[in-house]
Short mmCIF file of C-alpha atoms in Angstrom, two decimals:
data_model
loop_
_atom_site.label_atom_id
_atom_site.label_comp_id
_atom_site.label_asym_id
_atom_site.label_seq_id
_atom_site.Cartn_x
_atom_site.Cartn_y
_atom_site.Cartn_z
CA MET A 745 0.05 0.03 0.01
CA ALA A 746 2.84 2.29 0.89
CA SER A 747 4.57 1.31 -2.34
CA GLY A 748 1.40 2.42 -4.38
CA LYS A 749 1.29 5.74 -2.65
CA LYS A 750 5.01 6.15 -3.40
CA ASN A 751 4.66 5.38 -7.05
CA LYS A 752 1.66 7.80 -7.36
CA ALA A 753 3.67 10.58 -5.73
CA MET A 754 6.61 9.98 -8.07
CA ARG A 755 4.26 10.03 -11.11
CA LYS A 756 2.83 13.27 -9.87
CA ALA A 757 6.27 14.78 -9.40
CA ARG A 758 7.43 13.75 -12.84
CA GLY A 759 4.27 15.26 -14.30
CA SER A 760 4.95 18.43 -12.60
CA VAL A 761 8.59 18.39 -13.89
CA VAL A 762 7.32 17.75 -17.53
CA GLN A 763 4.75 20.49 -17.09
CA GLN A 764 7.49 22.97 -15.99
CA ARG A 765 9.66 22.05 -18.90
CA SER A 766 6.84 22.67 -21.35
CA ILE A 767 6.69 26.39 -20.53
CA PRO A 768 7.91 28.24 -23.71
CA TRP A 769 10.48 30.41 -22.03
CA MET A 770 12.19 31.23 -25.29
CA THR A 771 8.98 32.45 -26.84
CA LEU A 772 8.18 34.61 -23.86
CA SER A 773 11.63 36.07 -23.89
CA GLY A 774 11.29 36.94 -27.62
CA VAL A 775 8.03 38.58 -26.96
CA GLY A 776 9.52 40.65 -24.16
CA VAL A 777 12.35 41.81 -26.44
CA VAL A 778 9.92 42.78 -29.15
CA LEU A 779 7.74 44.71 -26.67
CA LEU A 780 10.77 46.34 -25.31
CA VAL A 781 11.98 47.45 -28.72
CA ALA A 782 8.51 48.69 -29.66
CA VAL A 783 8.38 50.75 -26.50
CA VAL A 784 11.76 52.25 -27.34
CA VAL A 785 10.89 53.02 -30.89
CA PHE A 786 7.56 54.51 -30.25
CA GLY A 787 9.12 56.49 -27.34
CA TYR A 788 11.83 57.85 -29.66
CA ALA A 789 9.27 58.74 -32.31
CA TYR A 790 7.08 60.59 -29.82
CA VAL A 791 9.94 62.49 -28.36
CA ARG A 792 11.15 63.46 -31.93
CA TYR A 793 7.59 64.46 -32.91
CA ALA A 794 7.37 66.51 -29.79
CA ASP A 795 10.68 68.19 -30.50
CA GLN A 796 9.64 68.94 -34.02
CA ALA A 797 6.35 70.42 -32.94
CA GLU A 798 8.19 72.63 -30.42
CA SER A 799 10.62 73.70 -33.10
CA ARG A 800 7.82 74.50 -35.52
CA GLU A 801 6.01 76.55 -32.81
CA ALA A 802 9.17 78.39 -32.03
CA GLN A 803 9.69 79.29 -35.76
CA ALA A 804 6.08 80.44 -36.09
CA LYS A 805 6.66 82.80 -33.14
CA ALA A 806 9.82 84.00 -34.68
CA GLU A 807 8.22 84.76 -38.01
CA ALA A 808 5.36 86.54 -36.18
CA ALA A 809 7.98 88.69 -34.32
CA ALA A 810 9.47 89.55 -37.68
CA ALA A 811 6.12 90.68 -39.18
CA PRO A 812 6.94 94.42 -38.61
CA PHE A 813 9.74 94.05 -41.17
CA LYS A 814 7.45 93.21 -44.04
CA PRO A 815 7.49 95.95 -46.71
CA THR A 816 4.74 98.51 -46.82
CA PRO A 817 4.18 101.59 -49.10
CA GLN A 818 5.45 103.70 -46.22
CA ASN A 819 8.55 101.48 -45.70
CA PRO A 820 9.31 99.82 -48.98
CA ASP A 821 12.72 98.33 -47.93
CA PRO A 822 12.59 97.41 -44.16
CA SER A 823 15.98 95.66 -44.42
CA LYS A 824 17.40 99.16 -43.93
CA ASN A 825 16.50 98.81 -40.37
CA ILE A 826 18.27 95.51 -39.83
CA PRO A 827 21.76 95.96 -38.48
CA ASP A 828 24.70 94.82 -40.53
CA VAL A 829 22.87 94.26 -43.88
CA GLU A 830 25.27 94.81 -46.67
CA THR A 831 23.81 96.21 -49.97
CA ALA A 832 25.02 96.67 -53.57
CA ASP A 833 23.69 97.56 -56.93
CA TYR A 834 23.80 94.97 -59.62
CA ALA A 835 22.43 94.95 -63.24
CA GLY A 836 20.00 92.18 -63.91
CA GLN A 837 19.47 89.78 -66.82
CA GLN A 838 23.10 89.18 -67.59
CA HIS A 839 23.42 85.51 -68.48
CA VAL A 840 26.26 83.01 -68.86
CA THR A 841 26.30 79.55 -70.12
CA SER A 842 26.33 76.41 -68.09
CA THR A 843 30.06 76.05 -68.56
CA GLN A 844 31.10 79.68 -67.80
CA ARG A 845 32.30 80.89 -64.50
CA VAL A 846 31.76 84.40 -63.01
CA ALA A 847 34.34 86.27 -61.08
CA TYR A 848 32.07 87.26 -58.34
CA ASP A 849 33.00 90.16 -56.01
CA LYS A 850 31.30 88.81 -52.88
CA THR A 851 31.25 85.40 -51.08
CA PRO A 852 28.64 84.14 -51.40
CA PRO A 853 27.60 86.50 -54.21
CA PHE A 854 24.28 88.25 -54.05
CA GLY A 855 23.96 89.68 -57.57
CA GLY A 856 25.66 90.10 -60.91
CA PRO A 857 26.00 87.92 -64.03
CA HIS A 858 24.49 84.45 -63.53
CA ASP A 859 23.56 81.24 -65.33
CA GLY A 860 20.62 81.48 -67.74
CA ILE A 861 18.89 78.67 -65.66
CA TRP A 862 17.89 79.43 -62.09
CA ALA A 863 18.00 77.03 -59.13
CA ASP A 864 14.76 75.64 -57.79
CA CYS A 865 13.86 77.96 -54.89
CA THR A 866 10.54 76.55 -53.92
CA GLY A 867 11.51 75.93 -50.38
CA VAL A 868 14.30 73.50 -51.17
CA VAL A 869 16.99 72.48 -48.64
CA TYR A 870 19.92 71.27 -50.74
CA PRO A 871 22.10 68.70 -48.94
CA GLN A 872 25.09 69.50 -51.16
CA ALA A 873 26.56 72.87 -52.35
CA VAL A 874 25.07 74.00 -55.67
CA ARG A 875 26.64 75.85 -58.48
CA THR A 876 26.75 79.50 -57.45
CA GLU A 877 25.82 80.91 -60.96
CA ASN A 878 22.43 79.06 -60.73
CA MET A 879 21.72 80.18 -57.16
CA VAL A 880 22.32 83.90 -58.03
CA HIS A 881 19.79 83.65 -60.73
CA SER A 882 17.14 82.63 -58.23
CA LEU A 883 17.90 85.84 -56.19
CA GLU A 884 17.01 87.77 -59.37
CA HIS A 885 13.48 86.19 -59.09
CA GLY A 886 13.02 87.42 -55.54
CA ALA A 887 14.23 84.48 -53.59
CA VAL A 888 16.15 84.49 -50.37
CA TRP A 889 19.14 82.06 -50.09
CA ILE A 890 20.39 80.78 -46.77
CA ALA A 891 24.02 79.49 -47.08
CA TYR A 892 25.95 78.11 -44.28
CA ASP A 893 29.55 76.64 -43.67
CA PRO A 894 29.09 72.90 -42.92
CA ALA A 895 32.21 72.98 -40.81
CA LYS A 896 30.78 75.71 -38.51
CA VAL A 897 27.05 74.86 -38.21
CA ASP A 898 26.12 71.64 -36.41
CA GLU A 899 23.12 69.39 -37.16
CA ALA A 900 20.94 71.25 -34.58
CA GLY A 901 21.79 74.52 -36.26
CA LYS A 902 21.05 73.20 -39.68
CA ALA A 903 17.63 72.01 -38.50
CA LYS A 904 16.76 75.52 -37.28
CA LEU A 905 17.84 77.05 -40.54
CA SER A 906 15.87 74.38 -42.45
CA GLN A 907 12.69 75.40 -40.58
CA ARG A 908 12.88 78.77 -42.39
CA VAL A 909 13.12 77.27 -45.81
CA GLU A 910 11.34 73.80 -46.12
CA ASN A 911 8.34 73.99 -48.34
CA LYS A 912 8.31 77.88 -48.24
CA PRO A 913 8.19 79.43 -51.72
CA TYR A 914 10.94 81.68 -52.81
CA THR A 915 13.47 80.41 -50.31
CA MET A 916 16.34 77.89 -50.67
CA MET A 917 19.24 76.66 -48.51
CA SER A 918 22.56 74.97 -49.15
CA PRO A 919 25.96 74.44 -47.71
CA TYR A 920 28.77 76.85 -48.79
CA PRO A 921 32.12 75.61 -47.85
CA GLU A 922 34.74 77.99 -46.29
CA LEU A 923 32.53 80.95 -45.57
CA ASP A 924 34.00 83.71 -43.47
CA SER A 925 31.03 83.42 -41.14
CA PRO A 926 28.90 80.41 -40.09
CA ILE A 927 25.75 81.69 -41.94
CA SER A 928 25.14 84.10 -44.72
CA VAL A 929 21.69 85.17 -45.96
CA GLN A 930 21.27 86.62 -49.37
CA SER A 931 18.62 88.35 -51.52
CA TRP A 932 19.32 90.27 -54.73
CA GLY A 933 21.58 93.21 -53.77
CA HIS A 934 21.38 92.37 -50.01
CA GLN A 935 23.48 90.26 -47.60
CA LEU A 936 23.60 89.47 -43.93
CA LYS A 937 26.31 87.35 -42.27
CA LEU A 938 25.58 85.86 -38.87
CA ASP A 939 27.12 83.59 -36.29
CA SER A 940 24.04 81.86 -34.88
CA PRO A 941 20.91 80.18 -36.34
CA ASP A 942 18.95 81.68 -33.37
CA ASP A 943 19.55 85.24 -34.53
CA PRO A 944 16.30 86.92 -35.20
CA ARG A 945 17.68 88.95 -38.02
CA ILE A 946 17.39 85.91 -40.22
CA ASP A 947 13.66 86.08 -39.96
CA GLN A 948 13.61 89.81 -40.26
CA PHE A 949 15.80 89.59 -43.52
CA ILE A 950 13.36 87.06 -45.05
CA ALA A 951 10.28 89.12 -44.13
CA ALA A 952 11.92 92.25 -45.55
CA LEU A 953 13.29 91.06 -48.72
CA LYS A 954 11.55 87.80 -49.95
CA GLN A 955 9.62 88.79 -53.03
CA ASN A 956 9.92 92.46 -52.10
CA PRO A 957 8.51 94.17 -55.31
CA ASN A 958 9.82 97.69 -54.48
CA ASN A 959 12.65 97.84 -56.96
CA VAL A 960 14.70 95.44 -54.69
CA TYR A 961 15.14 92.64 -57.34
CA PRO A 962 15.01 92.80 -61.16
CA GLU A 963 12.43 90.21 -62.20
CA VAL A 964 9.28 90.74 -60.18
CA GLY A 965 6.98 87.76 -61.01
CA GLY A 966 9.87 85.40 -62.07
CA SER A 967 9.22 81.85 -61.32
CA CYS A 968 11.03 79.75 -58.61
CA GLN A 969 9.90 76.40 -60.05
CA ALA A 970 12.83 74.59 -61.63
CA TYR A 971 12.77 75.06 -65.38
CA PRO A 972 11.61 71.72 -66.88
CA GLY A 973 14.44 69.62 -68.23
CA ALA A 974 17.09 72.27 -67.45
CA PHE A 975 17.69 72.04 -63.74
CA ASP A 976 17.41 68.83 -61.78
CA THR A 977 16.46 69.64 -58.21
CA GLN A 978 17.53 66.12 -56.97
CA ASN A 979 20.91 66.28 -58.89
CA PRO A 980 21.74 69.99 -59.26
CA PRO A 981 25.04 71.29 -60.86
CA PRO A 982 27.67 71.04 -58.14
CA PHE A 983 29.43 73.96 -56.49
CA ASP A 984 32.98 74.69 -57.91
CA PRO A 985 35.32 75.67 -54.94
CA THR A 986 38.27 76.55 -57.21
CA PRO A 987 39.07 80.22 -57.99
CA PRO A 988 37.47 81.60 -61.13
CA PRO A 989 39.69 80.97 -64.31
CA ALA A 990 41.27 83.83 -66.25
CA ASP A 991 38.45 83.73 -68.75
CA ALA A 992 35.71 84.08 -66.08
CA ILE A 993 33.02 86.57 -66.83
CA PRO A 994 33.67 89.80 -64.95
CA MET A 995 31.18 91.67 -62.77
CA SER A 996 30.79 94.33 -65.45
CA GLY A 997 28.87 91.69 -67.45
CA GLU A 998 31.19 91.82 -70.49
CA GLY A 999 30.73 88.65 -72.42
CA THR A 1000 27.13 87.85 -71.09
CA GLN A 1001 23.90 87.48 -73.02
CA PRO A 1002 20.82 89.51 -72.11
CA GLY A 1003 18.08 87.41 -70.48
CA GLN A 1004 14.79 87.12 -72.44
CA GLY A 1005 11.46 85.51 -71.84
CA GLU A 1006 11.81 84.74 -68.15
CA MET A 1007 8.70 86.33 -66.77
CA GLY A 1008 5.51 84.48 -65.95
CA GLY A 1009 5.66 80.83 -67.07
CA ARG A 1010 9.39 80.54 -66.72
#
């Protein structure tokens, strides 16, 4: 009788062991890892979304603060009230070919002879430096160009600058190696050099000069959309860092062709 009870107890114990061994620990561990990864991914996405929302809100406030710098009949060029804006007079519609260089007098240039095809300036943030002669043409159409030295502006700074450009018509942004300042903002005949992407003068400059029609840029009504088949926004002509050659077009415009047919549809 005792032996039967003993056998029964042993069978029960073995059953318990078998039951314990059948628990899918590997599966449970895998599920736990997946859940942990999901929490981390969604947590990161939420923090990133919150940061972007905060950044957009900050930029909206900066633009609102710069609203008094928008041109009016009483104040046609409010950039005159922005400290350190440099100005120069340049003749418009002086075109060079895609293989010609211009001996610009400023770095970056903000006027003068330029390529017959303009760079897309429909709120484009170019990841690589773009041929200067194309960028200058966009300024002639009323665009604002934010240039920055990639060695002097970090990723956070670039993100702040991008907020002022992305999907905003008549703006563009690109790196410009070896600038003498971290940031330089250009419109036709106007330039402002700065040290910080947080400087409110950037927003003031854009408010005052982007598409300012008061004789501030030559081609009022010029398009910022890339000319079909002539300028590839995804693969634009590259920036040439070498000094202009001896046969470069001078700032006087000698050797250029007059621009024609650019208004409206082009």
